[in-house]
Amino acid sequence: MNETKNTQRTMLPEPTLRRLPWYLAYVTMLDNLHVEHVSSTQISKELNVDASQIAKDLSFLNIKGKTRIGYDVHKLVKELTDFLGFKKKHNAVVIGAGNLGAALMQDKGLSQYGLDIVAGFDVNPDLVGTTMCGIPVYGIDELAQRQQEYNASIAILTVPVEHSQQMANTAIDCGIKAIWNFTPFRIKAPDDIVITNTSIYAHLALIYNRMGTRK
């Protein structure tokens, strides 16, 4: 069973993977309300995703609803949580402990999804040696040394764009396996390094453009 799930996780289409947390959030709410079953049609109405698409997405996890009954809500919460890896703890470091980095370090909600930020790194002497919500901030030159202590697998990159590639290289050289990139720079990395880009500016551009077309 585990081998099958690992294969499916590797082959899962990215759009499906992006939708699964939506489903999880909704069925978790139902579970908290002690709702026992939910249909793909009900989920569709709440999330504005086609019911057939929901059924197809869940089929990647070998989850199938019962005719006239739907999905077992509690089981669906567990299956989605396990598949998405939210219960497994992943140590992470923030590289760039300025405004955005500091905000992420103070976001306790991330730990509910398995992301444990253990340290921040920066070049600003006013930040180095401080703590944010109990999380220490070190000089970037200490990353290799501290990585031996924390064994982080993920680096959250929130540095100025001109330092993005350099800091990514430094993190990878220290043993980081994945980079959550909040800079607008498209960093390059070896094929075995996982890169996810979250550009605030790109989303702003999308908002502004869509607002402009609807006037």
CSV table of C-alpha atoms in Angstrom, one decimal:
chain,number,residue,atom,x,y,z
A,1,MET,CA,0.0,0.0,0.0
A,2,ASN,CA,2.8,2.5,0.9
A,3,GLU,CA,4.6,1.7,-2.3
A,4,THR,CA,1.5,2.4,-4.3
A,5,LYS,CA,0.9,5.7,-2.6
A,6,ASN,CA,4.5,6.8,-3.1
A,7,THR,CA,4.2,6.1,-6.8
A,8,GLN,CA,1.0,8.1,-7.0
A,9,ARG,CA,2.5,11.0,-5.0
A,10,THR,CA,5.3,11.2,-7.6
A,11,MET,CA,3.0,11.1,-10.6
A,12,LEU,CA,0.3,13.4,-9.1
A,13,PRO,CA,-0.5,16.4,-11.5
A,14,GLU,CA,0.4,19.7,-10.0
A,15,PRO,CA,-3.1,21.2,-10.4
A,16,THR,CA,-4.6,18.3,-8.5
A,17,LEU,CA,-2.0,18.7,-5.7
A,18,ARG,CA,-2.9,22.4,-5.4
A,19,ARG,CA,-6.6,21.5,-5.0
A,20,LEU,CA,-6.2,18.9,-2.4
A,21,PRO,CA,-5.6,21.4,0.5
A,22,TRP,CA,-8.9,23.1,-0.5
A,23,TYR,CA,-10.7,19.8,-0.1
A,24,LEU,CA,-8.9,19.1,3.2
A,25,ALA,CA,-9.9,22.5,4.6
A,26,TYR,CA,-13.5,22.0,3.8
A,27,VAL,CA,-13.9,18.5,5.0
A,28,THR,CA,-12.0,19.3,8.2
A,29,MET,CA,-14.6,22.0,8.9
A,30,LEU,CA,-17.4,19.4,8.3
A,31,ASP,CA,-15.6,16.9,10.6
A,32,ASN,CA,-15.5,19.5,13.3
A,33,LEU,CA,-19.2,19.9,12.9
A,34,HIS,CA,-19.6,16.1,13.2
A,35,VAL,CA,-20.9,15.7,9.6
A,36,GLU,CA,-20.4,12.1,8.7
A,37,HIS,CA,-20.6,12.0,4.9
A,38,VAL,CA,-20.2,14.4,2.0
A,39,SER,CA,-20.7,14.1,-1.7
A,40,SER,CA,-18.5,15.5,-4.4
A,41,THR,CA,-21.5,17.6,-5.5
A,42,GLN,CA,-21.6,19.2,-2.1
A,43,ILE,CA,-17.9,19.9,-2.1
A,44,SER,CA,-18.3,21.3,-5.7
A,45,LYS,CA,-20.9,23.8,-4.6
A,46,GLU,CA,-18.7,25.1,-1.8
A,47,LEU,CA,-15.4,25.2,-3.6
A,48,ASN,CA,-16.5,26.0,-7.2
A,49,VAL,CA,-14.7,23.0,-8.5
A,50,ASP,CA,-16.5,20.6,-10.9
A,51,ALA,CA,-17.7,17.5,-9.1
A,52,SER,CA,-16.2,15.1,-11.7
A,53,GLN,CA,-12.8,16.9,-11.2
A,54,ILE,CA,-13.1,16.3,-7.4
A,55,ALA,CA,-13.8,12.7,-7.9
A,56,LYS,CA,-10.9,12.4,-10.3
A,57,ASP,CA,-8.5,14.2,-7.9
A,58,LEU,CA,-9.5,11.9,-5.0
A,59,SER,CA,-9.1,8.8,-7.2
A,60,PHE,CA,-5.4,9.5,-7.3
A,61,LEU,CA,-5.4,8.7,-3.6
A,62,ASN,CA,-7.5,5.6,-4.2
A,63,ILE,CA,-10.4,7.3,-2.4
A,64,LYS,CA,-13.8,6.5,-3.7
A,65,GLY,CA,-17.2,7.6,-2.4
A,66,LYS,CA,-20.2,5.3,-2.0
A,67,THR,CA,-23.2,5.7,-4.2
A,68,ARG,CA,-26.0,7.8,-2.5
A,69,ILE,CA,-23.8,8.2,0.5
A,70,GLY,CA,-20.7,10.0,-0.6
A,71,TYR,CA,-17.3,10.1,1.2
A,72,ASP,CA,-16.7,9.3,4.8
A,73,VAL,CA,-15.7,12.7,6.1
A,74,HIS,CA,-13.5,11.6,9.0
A,75,LYS,CA,-11.7,9.1,6.8
A,76,LEU,CA,-11.3,11.7,4.0
A,77,VAL,CA,-9.7,14.1,6.5
A,78,LYS,CA,-7.2,11.5,7.6
A,79,GLU,CA,-6.4,10.3,4.0
A,80,LEU,CA,-5.8,13.8,2.7
A,81,THR,CA,-3.7,14.8,5.8
A,82,ASP,CA,-1.5,11.7,5.5
A,83,PHE,CA,-1.1,12.1,1.7
A,84,LEU,CA,-0.2,15.8,1.9
A,85,GLY,CA,2.4,15.2,4.6
A,86,PHE,CA,1.0,17.7,7.0
A,87,LYS,CA,1.4,15.5,10.0
A,88,LYS,CA,5.1,14.8,9.4
A,89,LYS,CA,7.4,17.5,10.8
A,90,HIS,CA,9.8,19.2,8.4
A,91,ASN,CA,12.5,21.5,9.9
A,92,ALA,CA,12.9,24.7,7.9
A,93,VAL,CA,15.1,27.8,8.1
A,94,VAL,CA,14.3,31.3,6.9
A,95,ILE,CA,17.1,33.0,4.9
A,96,GLY,CA,16.3,36.7,5.1
A,97,ALA,CA,14.8,37.6,8.4
A,98,GLY,CA,13.5,41.1,7.4
A,99,ASN,CA,9.8,42.0,7.3
A,100,LEU,CA,8.5,39.0,5.2
A,101,GLY,CA,10.9,36.5,6.8
A,102,ALA,CA,10.0,37.7,10.3
A,103,ALA,CA,6.3,37.4,9.5
A,104,LEU,CA,6.7,33.8,8.5
A,105,MET,CA,8.8,33.1,11.5
A,106,GLN,CA,6.0,34.4,13.7
A,107,ASP,CA,3.3,32.5,11.9
A,108,LYS,CA,2.5,29.7,14.3
A,109,GLY,CA,-0.1,28.3,11.9
A,110,LEU,CA,2.6,26.8,9.7
A,111,SER,CA,3.4,24.3,12.3
A,112,GLN,CA,-0.1,22.9,12.0
A,113,TYR,CA,0.9,21.8,8.5
A,114,GLY,CA,4.2,20.2,9.5
A,115,LEU,CA,6.5,23.2,8.9
A,116,ASP,CA,8.7,23.8,11.9
A,117,ILE,CA,10.8,26.9,11.4
A,118,VAL,CA,13.9,26.4,13.6
A,119,ALA,CA,16.1,29.3,12.8
A,120,GLY,CA,16.5,32.5,10.7
A,121,PHE,CA,19.6,33.8,9.0
A,122,ASP,CA,20.4,37.3,7.9
A,123,VAL,CA,23.3,39.7,7.2
A,124,ASN,CA,21.9,42.6,9.1
A,125,PRO,CA,23.8,43.0,12.4
A,126,ASP,CA,20.7,44.5,14.0
A,127,LEU,CA,18.9,41.2,13.5
A,128,VAL,CA,21.8,38.7,14.1
A,129,GLY,CA,21.7,37.5,17.7
A,130,THR,CA,18.1,38.3,18.3
A,131,THR,CA,15.1,36.0,18.5
A,132,MET,CA,11.7,36.1,17.0
A,133,CYS,CA,9.0,34.2,18.9
A,134,GLY,CA,11.7,32.2,20.4
A,135,ILE,CA,13.4,31.4,17.0
A,136,PRO,CA,17.0,32.5,16.9
A,137,VAL,CA,18.5,34.6,14.1
A,138,TYR,CA,22.1,33.9,13.1
A,139,GLY,CA,24.5,35.4,10.6
A,140,ILE,CA,24.3,33.8,7.2
A,141,ASP,CA,27.9,32.7,7.6
A,142,GLU,CA,26.8,30.3,10.3
A,143,LEU,CA,24.3,28.4,8.1
A,144,ALA,CA,26.6,25.4,7.4
A,145,GLN,CA,27.4,25.1,11.1
A,146,ARG,CA,23.9,25.4,12.3
A,147,GLN,CA,22.6,23.1,9.6
A,148,GLN,CA,24.5,20.3,11.3
A,149,GLU,CA,22.6,21.1,14.4
A,150,TYR,CA,19.1,21.6,13.0
A,151,ASN,CA,19.2,19.3,10.0
A,152,ALA,CA,16.7,21.4,8.1
A,153,SER,CA,15.4,20.1,4.8
A,154,ILE,CA,13.7,23.3,3.6
A,155,ALA,CA,15.0,26.8,3.2
A,156,ILE,CA,12.5,29.7,2.9
A,157,LEU,CA,14.1,32.4,0.8
A,158,THR,CA,13.0,36.0,1.5
A,159,VAL,CA,16.1,37.9,0.5
A,160,PRO,CA,16.4,40.9,-1.9
A,161,VAL,CA,16.2,39.7,-5.5
A,162,GLU,CA,19.8,40.4,-6.3
A,163,HIS,CA,20.9,37.9,-3.6
A,164,SER,CA,18.4,35.2,-4.5
A,165,GLN,CA,20.6,32.9,-6.5
A,166,GLN,CA,23.7,33.3,-4.2
A,167,MET,CA,21.6,32.5,-1.1
A,168,ALA,CA,20.0,29.5,-2.8
A,169,ASN,CA,23.4,28.2,-3.8
A,170,THR,CA,24.6,28.6,-0.2
A,171,ALA,CA,21.5,26.7,1.2
A,172,ILE,CA,21.9,23.9,-1.3
A,173,ASP,CA,25.7,23.6,-0.5
A,174,CYS,CA,24.7,23.2,3.2
A,175,GLY,CA,22.4,20.2,2.5
A,176,ILE,CA,19.0,21.9,2.0
A,177,LYS,CA,16.7,19.7,-0.1
A,178,ALA,CA,13.9,22.1,-1.0
A,179,ILE,CA,13.6,25.9,-1.4
A,180,TRP,CA,10.4,27.8,-0.9
A,181,ASN,CA,11.2,30.9,-2.9
A,182,PHE,CA,9.4,34.1,-2.1
A,183,THR,CA,11.6,36.3,-4.3
A,184,PRO,CA,10.6,37.2,-7.9
A,185,PHE,CA,13.8,35.7,-9.2
A,186,ARG,CA,13.6,32.3,-10.9
A,187,ILE,CA,16.5,30.6,-9.2
A,188,LYS,CA,18.4,27.7,-10.8
A,189,ALA,CA,19.1,24.5,-8.9
A,190,PRO,CA,20.1,20.8,-9.5
A,191,ASP,CA,17.3,18.5,-10.6
A,192,ASP,CA,17.2,16.8,-7.2
A,193,ILE,CA,16.3,20.0,-5.4
A,194,VAL,CA,12.6,20.9,-5.0
A,195,ILE,CA,11.8,24.5,-5.9
A,196,THR,CA,8.5,26.2,-5.2
A,197,ASN,CA,8.0,29.8,-6.2
A,198,THR,CA,5.5,32.1,-4.3
A,199,SER,CA,5.7,35.5,-5.9
A,200,ILE,CA,3.6,38.1,-4.0
A,201,TYR,CA,4.3,40.6,-6.8
A,202,ALA,CA,3.0,38.2,-9.5
A,203,HIS,CA,-0.2,37.8,-7.6
A,204,LEU,CA,-0.5,41.5,-7.2
A,205,ALA,CA,-0.1,41.9,-10.9
A,206,LEU,CA,-2.8,39.4,-11.5
A,207,ILE,CA,-5.2,41.2,-9.1
A,208,TYR,CA,-4.5,44.6,-10.7
A,209,ASN,CA,-5.0,43.2,-14.2
A,210,ARG,CA,-8.2,41.4,-13.4
A,211,MET,CA,-9.6,44.5,-11.6
A,212,GLY,CA,-8.7,46.6,-14.6
A,213,THR,CA,-10.5,44.3,-17.1
A,214,ARG,CA,-13.7,44.4,-15.0
A,215,LYS,CA,-14.1,48.2,-14.9
